[in-house]
Structures are given as structure tokens and as C-alpha cells.
CSV table of C-alpha atoms and ligand atoms in Angstrom, one decimal:
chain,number,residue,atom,x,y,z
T,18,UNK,CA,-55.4,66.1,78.4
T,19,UNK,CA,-54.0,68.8,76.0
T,20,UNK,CA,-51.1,66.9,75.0
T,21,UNK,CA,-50.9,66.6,71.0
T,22,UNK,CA,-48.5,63.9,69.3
T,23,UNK,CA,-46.6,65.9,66.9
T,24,UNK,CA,-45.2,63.6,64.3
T,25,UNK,CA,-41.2,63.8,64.3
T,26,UNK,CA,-40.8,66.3,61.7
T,27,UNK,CA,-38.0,64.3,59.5
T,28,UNK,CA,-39.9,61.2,59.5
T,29,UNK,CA,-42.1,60.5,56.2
T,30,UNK,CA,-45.4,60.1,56.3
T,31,UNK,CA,-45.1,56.1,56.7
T,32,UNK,CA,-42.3,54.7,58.7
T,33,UNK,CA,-43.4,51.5,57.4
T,34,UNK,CA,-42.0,53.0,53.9
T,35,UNK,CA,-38.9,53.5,55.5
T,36,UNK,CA,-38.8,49.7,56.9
T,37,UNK,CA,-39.5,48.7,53.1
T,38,UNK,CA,-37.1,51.0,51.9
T,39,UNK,CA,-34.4,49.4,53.5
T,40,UNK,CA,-35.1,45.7,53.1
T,41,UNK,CA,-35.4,46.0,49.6
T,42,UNK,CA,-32.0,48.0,49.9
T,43,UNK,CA,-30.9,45.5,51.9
T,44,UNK,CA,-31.9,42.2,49.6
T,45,UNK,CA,-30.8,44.3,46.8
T,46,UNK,CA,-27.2,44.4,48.4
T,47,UNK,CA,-27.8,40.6,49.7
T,48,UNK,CA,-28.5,39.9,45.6
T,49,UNK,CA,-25.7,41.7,44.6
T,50,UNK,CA,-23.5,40.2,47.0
T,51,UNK,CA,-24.6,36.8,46.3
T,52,UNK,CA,-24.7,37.3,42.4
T,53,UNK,CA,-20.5,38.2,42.9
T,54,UNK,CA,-20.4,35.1,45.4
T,55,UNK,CA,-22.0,33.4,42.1
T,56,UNK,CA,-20.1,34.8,39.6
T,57,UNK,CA,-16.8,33.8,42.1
T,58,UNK,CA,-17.9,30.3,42.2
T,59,UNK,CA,-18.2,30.0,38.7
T,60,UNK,CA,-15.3,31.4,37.7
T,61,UNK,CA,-13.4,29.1,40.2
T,62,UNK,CA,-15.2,26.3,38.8
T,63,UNK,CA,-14.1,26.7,35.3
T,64,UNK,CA,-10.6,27.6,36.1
T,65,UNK,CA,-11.0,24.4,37.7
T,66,UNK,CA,-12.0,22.6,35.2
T,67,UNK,CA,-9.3,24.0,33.0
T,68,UNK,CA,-6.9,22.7,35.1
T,69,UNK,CA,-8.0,19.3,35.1
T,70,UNK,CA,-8.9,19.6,31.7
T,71,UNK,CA,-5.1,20.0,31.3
T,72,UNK,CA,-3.8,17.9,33.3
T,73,UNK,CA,-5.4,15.3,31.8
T,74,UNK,CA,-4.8,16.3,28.6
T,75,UNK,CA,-0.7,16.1,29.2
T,76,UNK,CA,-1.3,13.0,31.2
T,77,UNK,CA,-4.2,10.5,30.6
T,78,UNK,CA,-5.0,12.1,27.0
T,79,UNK,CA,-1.8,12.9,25.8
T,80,UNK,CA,-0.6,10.2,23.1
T,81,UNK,CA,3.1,9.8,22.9
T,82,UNK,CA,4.7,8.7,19.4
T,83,UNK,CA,5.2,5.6,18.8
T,84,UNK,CA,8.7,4.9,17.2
T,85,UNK,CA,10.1,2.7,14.8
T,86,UNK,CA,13.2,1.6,14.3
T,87,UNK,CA,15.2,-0.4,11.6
T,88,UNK,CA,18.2,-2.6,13.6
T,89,UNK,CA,19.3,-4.2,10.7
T,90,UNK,CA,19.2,-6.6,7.3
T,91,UNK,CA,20.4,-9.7,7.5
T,92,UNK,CA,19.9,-11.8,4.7
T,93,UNK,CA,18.9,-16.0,5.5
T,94,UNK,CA,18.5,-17.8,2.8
T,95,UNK,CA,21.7,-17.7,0.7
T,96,UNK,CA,23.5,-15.4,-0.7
T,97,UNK,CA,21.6,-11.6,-1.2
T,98,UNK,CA,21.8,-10.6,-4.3
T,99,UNK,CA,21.2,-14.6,-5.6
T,100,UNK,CA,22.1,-15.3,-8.5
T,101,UNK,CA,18.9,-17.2,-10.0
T,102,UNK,CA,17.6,-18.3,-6.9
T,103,UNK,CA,15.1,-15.9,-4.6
T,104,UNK,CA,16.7,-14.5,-1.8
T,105,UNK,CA,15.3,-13.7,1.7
T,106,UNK,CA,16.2,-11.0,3.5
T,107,UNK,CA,15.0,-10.1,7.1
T,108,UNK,CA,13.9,-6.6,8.6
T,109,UNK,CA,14.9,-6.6,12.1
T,110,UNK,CA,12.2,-3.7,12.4
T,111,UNK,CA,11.0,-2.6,16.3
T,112,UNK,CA,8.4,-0.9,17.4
T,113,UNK,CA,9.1,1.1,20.5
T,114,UNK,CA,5.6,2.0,22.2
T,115,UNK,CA,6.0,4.8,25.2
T,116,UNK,CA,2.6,5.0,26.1
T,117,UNK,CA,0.4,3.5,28.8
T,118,UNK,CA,-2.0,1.8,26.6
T,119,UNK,CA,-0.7,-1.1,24.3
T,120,UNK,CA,-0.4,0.0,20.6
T,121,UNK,CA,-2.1,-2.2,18.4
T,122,UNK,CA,-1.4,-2.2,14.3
T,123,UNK,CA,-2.7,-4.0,11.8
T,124,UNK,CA,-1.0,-6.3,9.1
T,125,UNK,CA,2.0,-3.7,7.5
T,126,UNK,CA,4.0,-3.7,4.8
T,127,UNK,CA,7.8,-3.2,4.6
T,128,UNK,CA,9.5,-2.2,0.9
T,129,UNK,CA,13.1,-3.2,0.2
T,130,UNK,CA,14.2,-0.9,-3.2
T,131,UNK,CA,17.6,-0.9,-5.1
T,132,UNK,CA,18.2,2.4,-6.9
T,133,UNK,CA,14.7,3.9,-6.7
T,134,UNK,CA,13.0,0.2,-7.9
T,135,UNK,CA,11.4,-1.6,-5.5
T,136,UNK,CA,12.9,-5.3,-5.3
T,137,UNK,CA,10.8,-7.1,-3.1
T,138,UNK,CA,7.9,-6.9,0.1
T,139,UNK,CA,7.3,-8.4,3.1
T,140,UNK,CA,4.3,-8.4,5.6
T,141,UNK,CA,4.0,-7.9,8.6
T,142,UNK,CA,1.1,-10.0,11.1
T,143,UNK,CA,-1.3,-7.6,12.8
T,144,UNK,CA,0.5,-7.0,16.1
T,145,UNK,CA,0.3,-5.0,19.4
T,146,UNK,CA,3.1,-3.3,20.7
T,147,UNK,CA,2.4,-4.0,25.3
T,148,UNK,CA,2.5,-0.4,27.3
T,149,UNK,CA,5.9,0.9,27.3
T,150,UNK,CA,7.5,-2.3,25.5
T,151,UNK,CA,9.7,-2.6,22.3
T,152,UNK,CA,8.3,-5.2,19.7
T,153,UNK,CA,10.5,-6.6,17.5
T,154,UNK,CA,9.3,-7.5,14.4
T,155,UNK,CA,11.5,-9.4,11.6
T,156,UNK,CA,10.3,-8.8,8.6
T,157,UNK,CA,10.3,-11.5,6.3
T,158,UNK,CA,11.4,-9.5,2.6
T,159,UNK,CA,11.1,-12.1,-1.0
T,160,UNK,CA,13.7,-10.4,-3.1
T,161,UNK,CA,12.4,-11.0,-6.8
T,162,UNK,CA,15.3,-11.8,-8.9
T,163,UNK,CA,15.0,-10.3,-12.0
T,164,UNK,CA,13.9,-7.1,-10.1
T,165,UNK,CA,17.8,-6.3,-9.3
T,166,UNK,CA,19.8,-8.6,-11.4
T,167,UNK,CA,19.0,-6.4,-14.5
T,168,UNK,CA,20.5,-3.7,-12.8
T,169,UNK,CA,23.5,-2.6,-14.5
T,170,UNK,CA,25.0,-0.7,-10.8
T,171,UNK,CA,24.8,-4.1,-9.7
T,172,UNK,CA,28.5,-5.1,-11.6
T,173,UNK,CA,30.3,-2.3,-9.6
T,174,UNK,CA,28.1,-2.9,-6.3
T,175,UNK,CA,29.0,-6.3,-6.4
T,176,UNK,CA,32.9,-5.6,-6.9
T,177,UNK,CA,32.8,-3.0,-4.3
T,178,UNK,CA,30.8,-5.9,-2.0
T,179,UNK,CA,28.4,-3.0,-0.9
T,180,UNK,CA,25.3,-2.1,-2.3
T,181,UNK,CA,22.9,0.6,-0.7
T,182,UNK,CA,19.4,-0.4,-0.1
T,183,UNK,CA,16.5,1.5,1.2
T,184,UNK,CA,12.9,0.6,3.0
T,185,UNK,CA,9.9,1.9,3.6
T,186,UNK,CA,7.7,0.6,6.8
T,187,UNK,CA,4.1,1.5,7.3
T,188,UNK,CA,2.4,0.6,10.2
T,189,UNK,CA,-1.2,1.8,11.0
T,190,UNK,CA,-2.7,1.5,14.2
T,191,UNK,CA,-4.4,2.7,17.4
T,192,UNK,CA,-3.8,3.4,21.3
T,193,UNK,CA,-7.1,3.2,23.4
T,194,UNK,CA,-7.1,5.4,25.9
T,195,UNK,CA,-9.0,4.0,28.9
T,196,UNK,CA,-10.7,1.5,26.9
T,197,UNK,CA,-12.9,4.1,26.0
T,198,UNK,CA,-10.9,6.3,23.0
T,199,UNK,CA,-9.3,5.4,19.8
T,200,UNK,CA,-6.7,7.2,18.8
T,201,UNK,CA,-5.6,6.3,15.2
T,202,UNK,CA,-2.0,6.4,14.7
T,203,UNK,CA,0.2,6.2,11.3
T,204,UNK,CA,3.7,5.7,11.7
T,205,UNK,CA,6.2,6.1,8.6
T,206,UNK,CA,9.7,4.9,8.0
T,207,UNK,CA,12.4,5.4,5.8
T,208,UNK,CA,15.5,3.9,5.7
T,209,UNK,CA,19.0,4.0,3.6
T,210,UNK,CA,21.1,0.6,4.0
T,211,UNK,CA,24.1,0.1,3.6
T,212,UNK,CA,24.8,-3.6,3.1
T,213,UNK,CA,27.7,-5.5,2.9
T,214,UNK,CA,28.0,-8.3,0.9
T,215,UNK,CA,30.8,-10.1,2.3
T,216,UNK,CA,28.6,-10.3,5.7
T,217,UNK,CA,25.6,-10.7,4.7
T,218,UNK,CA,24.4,-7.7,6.6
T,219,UNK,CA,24.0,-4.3,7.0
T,220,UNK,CA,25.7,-2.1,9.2
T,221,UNK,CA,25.0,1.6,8.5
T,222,UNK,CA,20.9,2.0,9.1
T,223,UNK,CA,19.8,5.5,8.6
T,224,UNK,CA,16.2,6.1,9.1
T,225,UNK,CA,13.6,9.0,9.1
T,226,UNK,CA,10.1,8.3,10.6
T,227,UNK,CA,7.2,10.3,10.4
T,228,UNK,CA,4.1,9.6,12.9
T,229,UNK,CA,0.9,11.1,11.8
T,230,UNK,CA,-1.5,11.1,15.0
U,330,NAG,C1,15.3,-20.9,1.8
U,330,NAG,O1,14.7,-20.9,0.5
U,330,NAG,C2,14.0,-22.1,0.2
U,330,NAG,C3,13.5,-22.0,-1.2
U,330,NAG,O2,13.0,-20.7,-1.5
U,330,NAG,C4,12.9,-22.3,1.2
U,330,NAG,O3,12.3,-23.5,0.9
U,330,NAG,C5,13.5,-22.3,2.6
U,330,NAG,O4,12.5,-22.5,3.6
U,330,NAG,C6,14.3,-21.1,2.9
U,330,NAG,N1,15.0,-21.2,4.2
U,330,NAG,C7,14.9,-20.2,5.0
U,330,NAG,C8,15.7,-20.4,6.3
U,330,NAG,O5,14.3,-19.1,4.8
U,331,NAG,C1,21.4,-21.3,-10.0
U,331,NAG,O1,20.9,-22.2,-11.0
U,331,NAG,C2,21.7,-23.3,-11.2
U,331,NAG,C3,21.1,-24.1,-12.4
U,331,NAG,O2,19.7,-24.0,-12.4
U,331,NAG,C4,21.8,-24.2,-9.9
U,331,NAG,O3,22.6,-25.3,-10.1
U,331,NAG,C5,22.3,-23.3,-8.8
U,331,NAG,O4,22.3,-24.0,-7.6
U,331,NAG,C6,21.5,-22.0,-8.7
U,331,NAG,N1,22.1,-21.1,-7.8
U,331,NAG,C7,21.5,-20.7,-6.7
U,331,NAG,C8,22.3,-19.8,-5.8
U,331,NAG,O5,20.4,-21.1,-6.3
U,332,NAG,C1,-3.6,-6.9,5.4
U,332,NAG,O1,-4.1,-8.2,5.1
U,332,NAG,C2,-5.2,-8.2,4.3
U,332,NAG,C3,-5.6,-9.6,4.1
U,332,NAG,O2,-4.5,-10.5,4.0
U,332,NAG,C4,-4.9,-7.5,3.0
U,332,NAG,O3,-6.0,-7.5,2.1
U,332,NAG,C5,-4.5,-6.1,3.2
U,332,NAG,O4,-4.1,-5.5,2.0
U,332,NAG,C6,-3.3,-6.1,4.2
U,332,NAG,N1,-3.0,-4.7,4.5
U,332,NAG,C7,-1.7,-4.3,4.5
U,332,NAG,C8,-1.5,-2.9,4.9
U,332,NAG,O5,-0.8,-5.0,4.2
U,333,NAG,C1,13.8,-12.2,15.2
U,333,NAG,O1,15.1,-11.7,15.1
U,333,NAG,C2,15.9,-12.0,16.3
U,333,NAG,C3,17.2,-11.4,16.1
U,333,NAG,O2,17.7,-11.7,14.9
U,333,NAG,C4,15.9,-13.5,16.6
U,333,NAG,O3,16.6,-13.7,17.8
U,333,NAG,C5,14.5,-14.0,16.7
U,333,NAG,O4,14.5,-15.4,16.9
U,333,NAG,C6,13.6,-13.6,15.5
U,333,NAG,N1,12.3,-14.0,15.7
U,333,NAG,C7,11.5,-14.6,14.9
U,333,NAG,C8,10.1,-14.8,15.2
U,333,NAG,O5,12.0,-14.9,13.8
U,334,NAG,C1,25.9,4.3,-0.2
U,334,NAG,O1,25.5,5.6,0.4
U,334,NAG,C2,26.6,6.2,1.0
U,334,NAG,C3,26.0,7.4,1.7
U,334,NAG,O2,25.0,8.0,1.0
U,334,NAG,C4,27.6,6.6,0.0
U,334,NAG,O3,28.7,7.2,0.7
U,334,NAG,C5,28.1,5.3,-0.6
U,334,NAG,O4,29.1,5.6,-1.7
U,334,NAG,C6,27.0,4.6,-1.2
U,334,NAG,N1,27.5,3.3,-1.7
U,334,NAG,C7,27.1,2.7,-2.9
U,334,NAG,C8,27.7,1.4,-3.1
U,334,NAG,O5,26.3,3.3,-3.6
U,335,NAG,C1,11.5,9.0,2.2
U,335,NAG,O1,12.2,10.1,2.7
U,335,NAG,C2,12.4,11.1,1.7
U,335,NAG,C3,13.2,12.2,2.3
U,335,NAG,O2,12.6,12.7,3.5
U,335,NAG,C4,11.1,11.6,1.1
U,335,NAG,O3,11.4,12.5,0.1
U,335,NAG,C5,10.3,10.4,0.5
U,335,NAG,O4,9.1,10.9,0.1
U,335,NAG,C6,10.2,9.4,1.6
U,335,NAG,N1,9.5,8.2,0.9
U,335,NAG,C7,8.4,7.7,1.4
U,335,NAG,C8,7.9,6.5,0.6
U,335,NAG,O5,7.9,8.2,2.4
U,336,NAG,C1,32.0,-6.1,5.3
U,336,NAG,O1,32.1,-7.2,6.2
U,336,NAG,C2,33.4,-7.8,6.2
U,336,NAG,C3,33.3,-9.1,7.0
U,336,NAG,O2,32.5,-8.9,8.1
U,336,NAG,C4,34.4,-6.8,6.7
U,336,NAG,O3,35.7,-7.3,6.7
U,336,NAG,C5,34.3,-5.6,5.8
U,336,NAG,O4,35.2,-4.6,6.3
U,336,NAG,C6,32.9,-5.0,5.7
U,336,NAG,N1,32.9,-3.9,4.7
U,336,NAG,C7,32.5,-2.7,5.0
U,336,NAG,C8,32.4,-1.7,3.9
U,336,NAG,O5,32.1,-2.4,6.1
């Protein structure tokens, strides 16, 4: 028989090439789409994780200030300024926690001045200020005498039965977040007093705090 198998002109030599050709066109395009589908689910990912990171950050992480605040001086032991005697006067200081996690300070220290000198000190117990609760703290203050009586403002203070005080409060302490986290937390205040004499108080308490975190 005279037939004669005439290759298909168009063909290459090797249609096996051809076969090859296109898988490895075909896996490239598989690759590429998978390296995109990669590249997708990374980028998803992080965005993700940005989110959360976030999130967390204005929720779980994020330490509110703790604030101070001065309610008043009262003072308990006689008559403040004494004469000879030492007076006592009390800091009705409170520390206003808005966080989740309870606010723990250590032992602070709260400053009673007259005219720029400081007149007497008074400690405060470490402490810890419960999730979302107000502590009150009084603040036992000595006044030293001869501190104020040398004072020569003292005469008209004590004519005009006013005299204006100021304080200083430090408290250093710490949230911990999850049990797991310190956050160390400074908070700063600074009060002008007016006290009266004739009540044994103060009624005009005007403070500035400052909260280092
Ligand atoms: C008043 O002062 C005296 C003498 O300093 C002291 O013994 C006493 O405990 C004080 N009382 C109060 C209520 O602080
Ligand atoms: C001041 O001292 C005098 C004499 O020492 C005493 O009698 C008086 O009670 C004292 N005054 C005060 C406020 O402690
Ligand atoms: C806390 O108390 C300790 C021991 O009584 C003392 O050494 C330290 O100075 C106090 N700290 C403050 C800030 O008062
Ligand atoms: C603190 O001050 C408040 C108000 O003056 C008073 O009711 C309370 O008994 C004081 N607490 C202490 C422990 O002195
Ligand atoms: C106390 O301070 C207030 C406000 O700064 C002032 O108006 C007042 O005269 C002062 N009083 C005395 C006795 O210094
Ligand atoms: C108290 O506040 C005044 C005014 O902001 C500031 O100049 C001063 O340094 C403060 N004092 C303390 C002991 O922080
Ligand atoms: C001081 O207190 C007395 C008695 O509570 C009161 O009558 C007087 O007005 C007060 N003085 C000032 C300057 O607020």
C-alpha cells in the first residue's frame, strides 16, 4: 500500500514538545496564580492582625489615667496654725482608678507648704486603688511649728482668718494588665488651698495633676 503519512505540516517535529510546552505554561500560570492567592492571604492576614493589634491596643492594652483628687483639709487636732503645739492636718486625697485592672502604689508622700516653705509631710501606706473604684486616702500631715510661726504673712493671714496653703501628692504605681504586664504609672498633684481658719477647713481646692505613664 502506497499510502505515505505525511506529517501535519504546522505541527513541530515533537508533539510531545507541544504537550510540555503547555504544562509548564500551564503550572507557570497555576504558580502565578497561587503566588497572588499567596500574596492575598498574607496581606489579609496582616491587615488582620492590625486590626486586632488595635483593637486590643484601645481596649485590653490601653491604660487609662489614673486621677487624683484633693477633697479637702480639715485640720484634727486643735487649732491649725497652733500656737506651740503641733498641729494635724488631714488630706482627704482620692484616687480615682478607671481602669480594669486595680492600681497598685506604693507608700507616697503628700507636702503641705505656706508661702513657698514646706511646713510639714505626711505618708501615705502602700495602697491599691480596686478596678474602676475611688480610694480615699486621708492623709495624715504633722505641721512643724516653727516652720510657719516665723512667718511674718502669718499676722495678716491670721486677721483675715484665711491663709492659702498648697500640696504636693506623689503617688507611684502600676496597673497589670492581664496579670501578665506592668505598666508603671506616676501620678502628680498640685494643689492651692484656701483655708479658713474660723472652720478649720478648706473650701476652695484647686489642683493640677500630671500622670506620667
Ligand atoms: C492630738 O495631738 C496629740 C499630741 O500630739 C496626740 O497625742 C493625739 O493623738 C492627737 N489626736 C488626734 C485626734 O490626732
Ligand atoms: C501652749 O503652751 C502653753 C504653755 O506651755 C500651754 O499651756 C498651752 O496649752 C499650749 N497651747 C496649745 C495650743 O497647745
Ligand atoms: C516608703 O517607705 C519606705 C520605708 O518606710 C521609705 O524608705 C521610702 O522612702 C518611702 N517612700 C516614699 C515615696 O515615701
Ligand atoms: C477618712 O476621711 C473620711 C471623711 O473625712 C472619714 O469618714 C473616714 O473615717 C476617714 N478614714 C480614716 C481611715 O481615717
Ligand atoms: C489666696 O489665693 C487667692 C487666689 O489666688 C487670692 O485671691 C487670695 O487673696 C489669697 N489669700 C491669701 C490670704 O493670701
Ligand atoms: C506645681 O505646679 C506649678 C504650675 O504648674 C509648677 O510650676 C510646679 O513646678 C509644680 N510643682 C511641683 C512640685 O510639681
Ligand atoms: C470661714 O468659715 C466661717 C464659718 O464656717 C464662715 O462664716 C466664713 O464665711 C468662712 N470664710 C470664708 C472666707 O469663706
Amino acid at each position: 500500500m502506497g499510502e505515505v503519512v505525511k506529517p501535519l505540516a504546522p505541527y513541530p517535529s515533537n508533539p510531545l514538545q507541544i504537550d510540555e510546552d503547555r504544562a509548564i505554561s500551564g503550572q507557570l500560570k497555576l504558580r502565578r496564580r497561587r503566588y497572588i492567592q499567596c500574596c492575598g492571604c498574607i496581606t489579609a492576614f496582616l491587615l488582620i492582625l492590625t486590626v486586632i493589634i488595635l483593637v486590643l491596643g484601645f481596649t485590653v492594652f490601653h491604660v487609662k489615667e489614673p486621677r487624683l483628687m484633693m477633697n479637702g483639709v480639715t485640720s484634727v487636732n486643735g487649732t491649725f496654725p497652733g500656737i506651740n503645739a503641733s498641729t494635724t492636718l488631714v488630706a482627704d486625697v482620692s484616687v480615682k482608678n478607671p481602669n480594669s485592672y486595680s492600681f497598685r502604689f506604693s507608700n507616697s508622700t503628700t507636702t503641705i507648704y505656706y508661702d513657698g516653705t514646706a511646713i510639714g509631710e505626711g505618708r501615705t501606706p502602700a495602697g491599691k486603688a480596686k478596678a474602676r473604684r475611688t480610694l480615699r486616702l486621708n492623709v495624715t500631715v504633722e505641721i512643724v511649728p516653727s516652720r510657719i510661726l516665723g512667718n511674718p504673712r502669718l499676722v495678716s493671714d491670721t486677721n483675715d482668718r484665711a491663709l492659702n496653703i498648697s500640696s504636693y501628692t506623689r503617688i507611684d504605681g502600676k496597673v497589670k494588665i492581664l496579670n501578665l504586664f506592668n505598666k508603671h504609672i506616676v501620678v502628680k498633684m498640685n494643689c492651692t488651698v484656701e483655708y479658713n481658719l474660723t472652720a478649720g477647713s478648706s473650701h476652695d481646692n484647686n489642683c493640677q495633676t500630671r500622670v506620667e505613664i
